[in-house]
Amino acid sequence: SPDSENIARACDEIGIRARLAEVLLETQDPGWKTLDAAVEQLNDWRHRDHPRIDFDFAPHALYTCSQAYMEHLLRAARESGARLQIHVSETLSEVANCRREHGKSPVEILDEWGCFERPTTAAHCVHLNEDDREILAARDVIVAHNPTSNMKLAAGIMEAEALMSAGVTIALGTDSAAGNNNL
């Protein structure tokens, strides 16, 4: 998108490293045009071979992207070598709805769909069980802890010690302006 292009230029001008991604919500992407545009943008930046700026794919979450949408996105990610950024197990209702619909946790479903075969940063990961933590560790998924967003949205408190004990790398994140008053 033009916004992403402007953000990338600003990052370049100030000299910082950045991994940028357009949030992809199938529910707001009729005909998957936003996804196709994200693929084009990522490929365009990859051809520039910028030393500090790269683009990832950011499917919003399991509950906003169908399996077919994710499969299309994952093909593009494999072809381009792109990383993924995705919200995972942020709220109790997300996990409960996933278990009701799929009989498994969001982590288990995303793993089953092959999402974690790509280098992935999973935002939040507040409501995990031991099996989820083991999957994230085995797949080298990086968890982006977003404490301010989690507090604002009353999502809960991520169990950082349990994740680290399982061998998961944790990064500090902000989420987005929708979930944080101070990025």
PDB file of C-alpha atoms in Angstrom:
ATOM      1  CA  SER A   1       0.000   0.000   0.000  1.00  0.00           C
ATOM      2  CA  PRO A   2       1.105   3.622  -0.318  1.00  0.00           C
ATOM      3  CA  ASP A   3       1.236   3.834   3.496  1.00  0.00           C
ATOM      4  CA  SER A   4       3.653   0.906   3.716  1.00  0.00           C
ATOM      5  CA  GLU A   5       5.795   2.414   0.980  1.00  0.00           C
ATOM      6  CA  ASN A   6       5.933   5.728   2.884  1.00  0.00           C
ATOM      7  CA  ILE A   7       6.759   3.967   6.147  1.00  0.00           C
ATOM      8  CA  ALA A   8       9.555   2.052   4.419  1.00  0.00           C
ATOM      9  CA  ARG A   9      10.975   5.274   2.968  1.00  0.00           C
ATOM     10  CA  ALA A  10      10.829   6.948   6.396  1.00  0.00           C
ATOM     11  CA  CYS A  11      12.624   3.991   7.997  1.00  0.00           C
ATOM     12  CA  ASP A  12      15.275   4.186   5.300  1.00  0.00           C
ATOM     13  CA  GLU A  13      15.748   7.946   5.740  1.00  0.00           C
ATOM     14  CA  ILE A  14      16.263   7.692   9.506  1.00  0.00           C
ATOM     15  CA  GLY A  15      18.528   4.663   9.139  1.00  0.00           C
ATOM     16  CA  ILE A  16      16.678   2.012  11.141  1.00  0.00           C
ATOM     17  CA  ARG A  17      16.037  -1.649  10.420  1.00  0.00           C
ATOM     18  CA  ALA A  18      12.399  -2.587   9.860  1.00  0.00           C
ATOM     19  CA  ARG A  19      10.276  -5.636   9.125  1.00  0.00           C
ATOM     20  CA  LEU A  20       7.066  -4.193   7.749  1.00  0.00           C
ATOM     21  CA  ALA A  21       3.821  -5.957   6.929  1.00  0.00           C
ATOM     22  CA  GLU A  22       0.340  -5.038   5.789  1.00  0.00           C
ATOM     23  CA  VAL A  23      -2.233  -6.676   8.069  1.00  0.00           C
ATOM     24  CA  LEU A  24      -4.255  -9.143   6.020  1.00  0.00           C
ATOM     25  CA  LEU A  25      -7.856  -9.861   7.026  1.00  0.00           C
ATOM     26  CA  GLU A  26      -9.704 -12.103   4.619  1.00  0.00           C
ATOM     27  CA  THR A  27     -12.951 -10.794   6.049  1.00  0.00           C
ATOM     28  CA  GLN A  28     -12.009  -7.365   4.609  1.00  0.00           C
ATOM     29  CA  ASP A  29     -10.340  -8.656   1.434  1.00  0.00           C
ATOM     30  CA  PRO A  30     -12.963  -9.667  -1.145  1.00  0.00           C
ATOM     31  CA  GLY A  31     -11.297 -11.374  -4.070  1.00  0.00           C
ATOM     32  CA  TRP A  32      -8.043 -11.469  -2.067  1.00  0.00           C
ATOM     33  CA  LYS A  33      -6.858  -8.247  -3.751  1.00  0.00           C
ATOM     34  CA  THR A  34      -5.083  -6.979  -0.609  1.00  0.00           C
ATOM     35  CA  LEU A  35      -3.240 -10.283  -0.327  1.00  0.00           C
ATOM     36  CA  ASP A  36      -2.181 -10.134  -3.981  1.00  0.00           C
ATOM     37  CA  ALA A  37      -1.030  -6.517  -3.501  1.00  0.00           C
ATOM     38  CA  ALA A  38       0.974  -7.557  -0.427  1.00  0.00           C
ATOM     39  CA  VAL A  39       2.677 -10.278  -2.492  1.00  0.00           C
ATOM     40  CA  GLU A  40       3.568  -7.715  -5.174  1.00  0.00           C
ATOM     41  CA  GLN A  41       4.884  -5.244  -2.601  1.00  0.00           C
ATOM     42  CA  LEU A  42       6.975  -7.871  -0.844  1.00  0.00           C
ATOM     43  CA  ASN A  43       8.460  -9.061  -4.144  1.00  0.00           C
ATOM     44  CA  ASP A  44       9.182  -5.469  -5.178  1.00  0.00           C
ATOM     45  CA  TRP A  45      11.113  -4.817  -1.960  1.00  0.00           C
ATOM     46  CA  ARG A  46      12.891  -8.154  -2.156  1.00  0.00           C
ATOM     47  CA  HIS A  47      14.181  -7.217  -5.632  1.00  0.00           C
ATOM     48  CA  ARG A  48      15.558  -3.973  -4.201  1.00  0.00           C
ATOM     49  CA  ASP A  49      17.687  -6.075  -1.828  1.00  0.00           C
ATOM     50  CA  HIS A  50      17.579  -3.364   0.835  1.00  0.00           C
ATOM     51  CA  PRO A  51      20.095  -4.012   3.643  1.00  0.00           C
ATOM     52  CA  ARG A  52      17.779  -2.874   6.483  1.00  0.00           C
ATOM     53  CA  ILE A  53      14.160  -3.016   5.291  1.00  0.00           C
ATOM     54  CA  ASP A  54      12.131  -6.068   4.467  1.00  0.00           C
ATOM     55  CA  PHE A  55       8.474  -6.985   4.229  1.00  0.00           C
ATOM     56  CA  ASP A  56       6.688  -9.883   5.873  1.00  0.00           C
ATOM     57  CA  PHE A  57       3.200 -11.295   5.445  1.00  0.00           C
ATOM     58  CA  ALA A  58       0.852 -10.530   8.326  1.00  0.00           C
ATOM     59  CA  PRO A  59      -2.338 -12.557   8.282  1.00  0.00           C
ATOM     60  CA  HIS A  60      -4.227 -11.029  11.189  1.00  0.00           C
ATOM     61  CA  ALA A  61      -5.296 -14.195  12.999  1.00  0.00           C
ATOM     62  CA  LEU A  62      -6.731 -17.641  12.564  1.00  0.00           C
ATOM     63  CA  TYR A  63     -10.257 -16.306  13.153  1.00  0.00           C
ATOM     64  CA  THR A  64     -10.012 -13.694  10.357  1.00  0.00           C
ATOM     65  CA  CYS A  65      -8.282 -15.842   7.719  1.00  0.00           C
ATOM     66  CA  SER A  66      -9.631 -19.138   6.369  1.00  0.00           C
ATOM     67  CA  GLN A  67      -7.510 -22.182   5.669  1.00  0.00           C
ATOM     68  CA  ALA A  68      -7.750 -21.529   1.897  1.00  0.00           C
ATOM     69  CA  TYR A  69      -6.597 -17.909   2.362  1.00  0.00           C
ATOM     70  CA  MET A  70      -3.721 -19.055   4.558  1.00  0.00           C
ATOM     71  CA  GLU A  71      -2.700 -21.746   2.047  1.00  0.00           C
ATOM     72  CA  HIS A  72      -2.545 -19.112  -0.721  1.00  0.00           C
ATOM     73  CA  LEU A  73      -0.533 -16.810   1.536  1.00  0.00           C
ATOM     74  CA  LEU A  74       1.818 -19.610   2.607  1.00  0.00           C
ATOM     75  CA  ARG A  75       2.548 -20.539  -1.025  1.00  0.00           C
ATOM     76  CA  ALA A  76       3.543 -16.926  -1.658  1.00  0.00           C
ATOM     77  CA  ALA A  77       5.628 -16.873   1.530  1.00  0.00           C
ATOM     78  CA  ARG A  78       7.487 -20.062   0.538  1.00  0.00           C
ATOM     79  CA  GLU A  79       8.138 -18.744  -2.983  1.00  0.00           C
ATOM     80  CA  SER A  80       9.439 -15.411  -1.732  1.00  0.00           C
ATOM     81  CA  GLY A  81      11.136 -16.591   1.461  1.00  0.00           C
ATOM     82  CA  ALA A  82       8.962 -14.248   3.534  1.00  0.00           C
ATOM     83  CA  ARG A  83       8.419 -14.399   7.267  1.00  0.00           C
ATOM     84  CA  LEU A  84       4.989 -14.299   8.933  1.00  0.00           C
ATOM     85  CA  GLN A  85       3.552 -12.104  11.670  1.00  0.00           C
ATOM     86  CA  ILE A  86       0.236 -13.255  13.201  1.00  0.00           C
ATOM     87  CA  HIS A  87      -1.895 -12.773  16.331  1.00  0.00           C
ATOM     88  CA  VAL A  88      -2.172 -16.049  18.263  1.00  0.00           C
ATOM     89  CA  SER A  89      -4.150 -17.000  21.389  1.00  0.00           C
ATOM     90  CA  GLU A  90      -4.681 -13.404  22.446  1.00  0.00           C
ATOM     91  CA  THR A  91      -7.992 -13.900  24.269  1.00  0.00           C
ATOM     92  CA  LEU A  92      -9.798 -16.686  26.089  1.00  0.00           C
ATOM     93  CA  SER A  93     -12.732 -16.387  23.679  1.00  0.00           C
ATOM     94  CA  GLU A  94     -10.427 -16.825  20.668  1.00  0.00           C
ATOM     95  CA  VAL A  95      -9.042 -20.052  22.120  1.00  0.00           C
ATOM     96  CA  ALA A  96     -12.494 -21.331  23.185  1.00  0.00           C
ATOM     97  CA  ASN A  97     -14.012 -20.578  19.760  1.00  0.00           C
ATOM     98  CA  CYS A  98     -11.107 -22.304  18.015  1.00  0.00           C
ATOM     99  CA  ARG A  99     -11.462 -25.388  20.184  1.00  0.00           C
ATOM    100  CA  ARG A 100     -15.220 -25.432  19.535  1.00  0.00           C
ATOM    101  CA  GLU A 101     -14.767 -25.029  15.746  1.00  0.00           C
ATOM    102  CA  HIS A 102     -11.618 -27.122  15.171  1.00  0.00           C
ATOM    103  CA  GLY A 103     -11.231 -29.238  18.309  1.00  0.00           C
ATOM    104  CA  LYS A 104      -7.726 -27.813  18.778  1.00  0.00           C
ATOM    105  CA  SER A 105      -5.965 -24.670  19.984  1.00  0.00           C
ATOM    106  CA  PRO A 106      -5.005 -21.860  17.583  1.00  0.00           C
ATOM    107  CA  VAL A 107      -1.341 -22.915  17.914  1.00  0.00           C
ATOM    108  CA  GLU A 108      -2.185 -26.511  16.985  1.00  0.00           C
ATOM    109  CA  ILE A 109      -4.270 -25.451  13.972  1.00  0.00           C
ATOM    110  CA  LEU A 110      -1.676 -22.984  12.660  1.00  0.00           C
ATOM    111  CA  ASP A 111       0.983 -25.657  13.038  1.00  0.00           C
ATOM    112  CA  GLU A 112      -1.219 -28.216  11.263  1.00  0.00           C
ATOM    113  CA  TRP A 113      -1.782 -25.758   8.393  1.00  0.00           C
ATOM    114  CA  GLY A 114       1.997 -25.287   8.012  1.00  0.00           C
ATOM    115  CA  CYS A 115       2.176 -21.693   9.173  1.00  0.00           C
ATOM    116  CA  PHE A 116       5.086 -22.349  11.505  1.00  0.00           C
ATOM    117  CA  GLU A 117       7.159 -23.898   8.716  1.00  0.00           C
ATOM    118  CA  ARG A 118       7.902 -20.270   7.812  1.00  0.00           C
ATOM    119  CA  PRO A 119       9.861 -18.117  10.247  1.00  0.00           C
ATOM    120  CA  THR A 120       7.054 -16.634  12.341  1.00  0.00           C
ATOM    121  CA  THR A 121       6.497 -13.962  14.946  1.00  0.00           C
ATOM    122  CA  ALA A 122       3.349 -14.723  16.941  1.00  0.00           C
ATOM    123  CA  ALA A 123       1.848 -11.737  18.725  1.00  0.00           C
ATOM    124  CA  HIS A 124       0.375 -12.088  22.224  1.00  0.00           C
ATOM    125  CA  CYS A 125       0.291 -15.858  22.983  1.00  0.00           C
ATOM    126  CA  VAL A 126      -1.424 -15.063  26.275  1.00  0.00           C
ATOM    127  CA  HIS A 127      -3.557 -18.194  26.583  1.00  0.00           C
ATOM    128  CA  LEU A 128      -1.340 -21.192  25.887  1.00  0.00           C
ATOM    129  CA  ASN A 129      -1.051 -24.651  27.357  1.00  0.00           C
ATOM    130  CA  GLU A 130       2.071 -26.778  27.668  1.00  0.00           C
ATOM    131  CA  ASP A 131       1.511 -28.447  24.270  1.00  0.00           C
ATOM    132  CA  ASP A 132       1.221 -25.017  22.619  1.00  0.00           C
ATOM    133  CA  ARG A 133       4.481 -23.854  24.205  1.00  0.00           C
ATOM    134  CA  GLU A 134       6.232 -27.048  23.044  1.00  0.00           C
ATOM    135  CA  ILE A 135       5.028 -26.507  19.460  1.00  0.00           C
ATOM    136  CA  LEU A 136       6.178 -22.875  19.461  1.00  0.00           C
ATOM    137  CA  ALA A 137       9.597 -23.882  20.806  1.00  0.00           C
ATOM    138  CA  ALA A 138       9.999 -26.783  18.366  1.00  0.00           C
ATOM    139  CA  ARG A 139       9.134 -24.520  15.418  1.00  0.00           C
ATOM    140  CA  ASP A 140      11.354 -21.630  16.604  1.00  0.00           C
ATOM    141  CA  VAL A 141       8.388 -19.257  16.647  1.00  0.00           C
ATOM    142  CA  ILE A 142       9.234 -15.885  18.189  1.00  0.00           C
ATOM    143  CA  VAL A 143       6.548 -14.568  20.533  1.00  0.00           C
ATOM    144  CA  ALA A 144       5.942 -10.811  20.529  1.00  0.00           C
ATOM    145  CA  HIS A 145       4.821  -9.889  24.041  1.00  0.00           C
ATOM    146  CA  ASN A 146       2.529  -6.837  23.946  1.00  0.00           C
ATOM    147  CA  PRO A 147       1.942  -5.985  27.621  1.00  0.00           C
ATOM    148  CA  THR A 148       0.397  -2.539  27.113  1.00  0.00           C
ATOM    149  CA  SER A 149      -2.053  -3.850  24.527  1.00  0.00           C
ATOM    150  CA  ASN A 150      -2.873  -6.882  26.669  1.00  0.00           C
ATOM    151  CA  MET A 151      -3.619  -4.584  29.626  1.00  0.00           C
ATOM    152  CA  LYS A 152      -5.692  -2.123  27.594  1.00  0.00           C
ATOM    153  CA  LEU A 153      -7.801  -4.890  26.054  1.00  0.00           C
ATOM    154  CA  ALA A 154      -7.894  -6.946  29.295  1.00  0.00           C
ATOM    155  CA  ALA A 155      -6.590  -9.942  27.310  1.00  0.00           C
ATOM    156  CA  GLY A 156      -4.630 -11.381  30.216  1.00  0.00           C
ATOM    157  CA  ILE A 157      -0.994 -11.775  31.173  1.00  0.00           C
ATOM    158  CA  MET A 158       1.375 -13.791  29.018  1.00  0.00           C
ATOM    159  CA  GLU A 159       3.264 -16.475  30.953  1.00  0.00           C
ATOM    160  CA  ALA A 160       6.752 -15.333  29.984  1.00  0.00           C
ATOM    161  CA  GLU A 161       8.559 -17.618  32.422  1.00  0.00           C
ATOM    162  CA  ALA A 162       6.763 -20.727  31.111  1.00  0.00           C
ATOM    163  CA  LEU A 163       7.528 -19.722  27.508  1.00  0.00           C
ATOM    164  CA  MET A 164      11.200 -19.103  28.253  1.00  0.00           C
ATOM    165  CA  SER A 165      11.441 -22.391  30.177  1.00  0.00           C
ATOM    166  CA  ALA A 166      10.057 -24.135  27.077  1.00  0.00           C
ATOM    167  CA  GLY A 167      12.782 -22.494  24.982  1.00  0.00           C
ATOM    168  CA  VAL A 168      10.674 -19.856  23.209  1.00  0.00           C
ATOM    169  CA  THR A 169      12.286 -16.548  22.240  1.00  0.00           C
ATOM    170  CA  ILE A 170      10.269 -13.538  23.414  1.00  0.00           C
ATOM    171  CA  ALA A 171      10.382 -10.073  21.856  1.00  0.00           C
ATOM    172  CA  LEU A 172       8.724  -6.910  23.117  1.00  0.00           C
ATOM    173  CA  GLY A 173       5.955  -5.481  20.934  1.00  0.00           C
ATOM    174  CA  THR A 174       3.306  -2.779  20.910  1.00  0.00           C
ATOM    175  CA  ASP A 175       0.601  -4.395  18.743  1.00  0.00           C
ATOM    176  CA  SER A 176      -1.205  -1.599  16.894  1.00  0.00           C
ATOM    177  CA  ALA A 177      -2.821   1.742  17.550  1.00  0.00           C
ATOM    178  CA  ALA A 178      -6.138  -0.116  17.905  1.00  0.00           C
ATOM    179  CA  GLY A 179      -4.819  -1.919  20.977  1.00  0.00           C
ATOM    180  CA  ASN A 180      -2.378   0.584  22.403  1.00  0.00           C
ATOM    181  CA  ASN A 181      -2.643   4.295  23.262  1.00  0.00           C
ATOM    182  CA  ASN A 182       1.108   4.812  23.160  1.00  0.00           C
ATOM    183  CA  LEU A 183       3.166   2.976  20.544  1.00  0.00           C
TER     184      LEU A 183
END
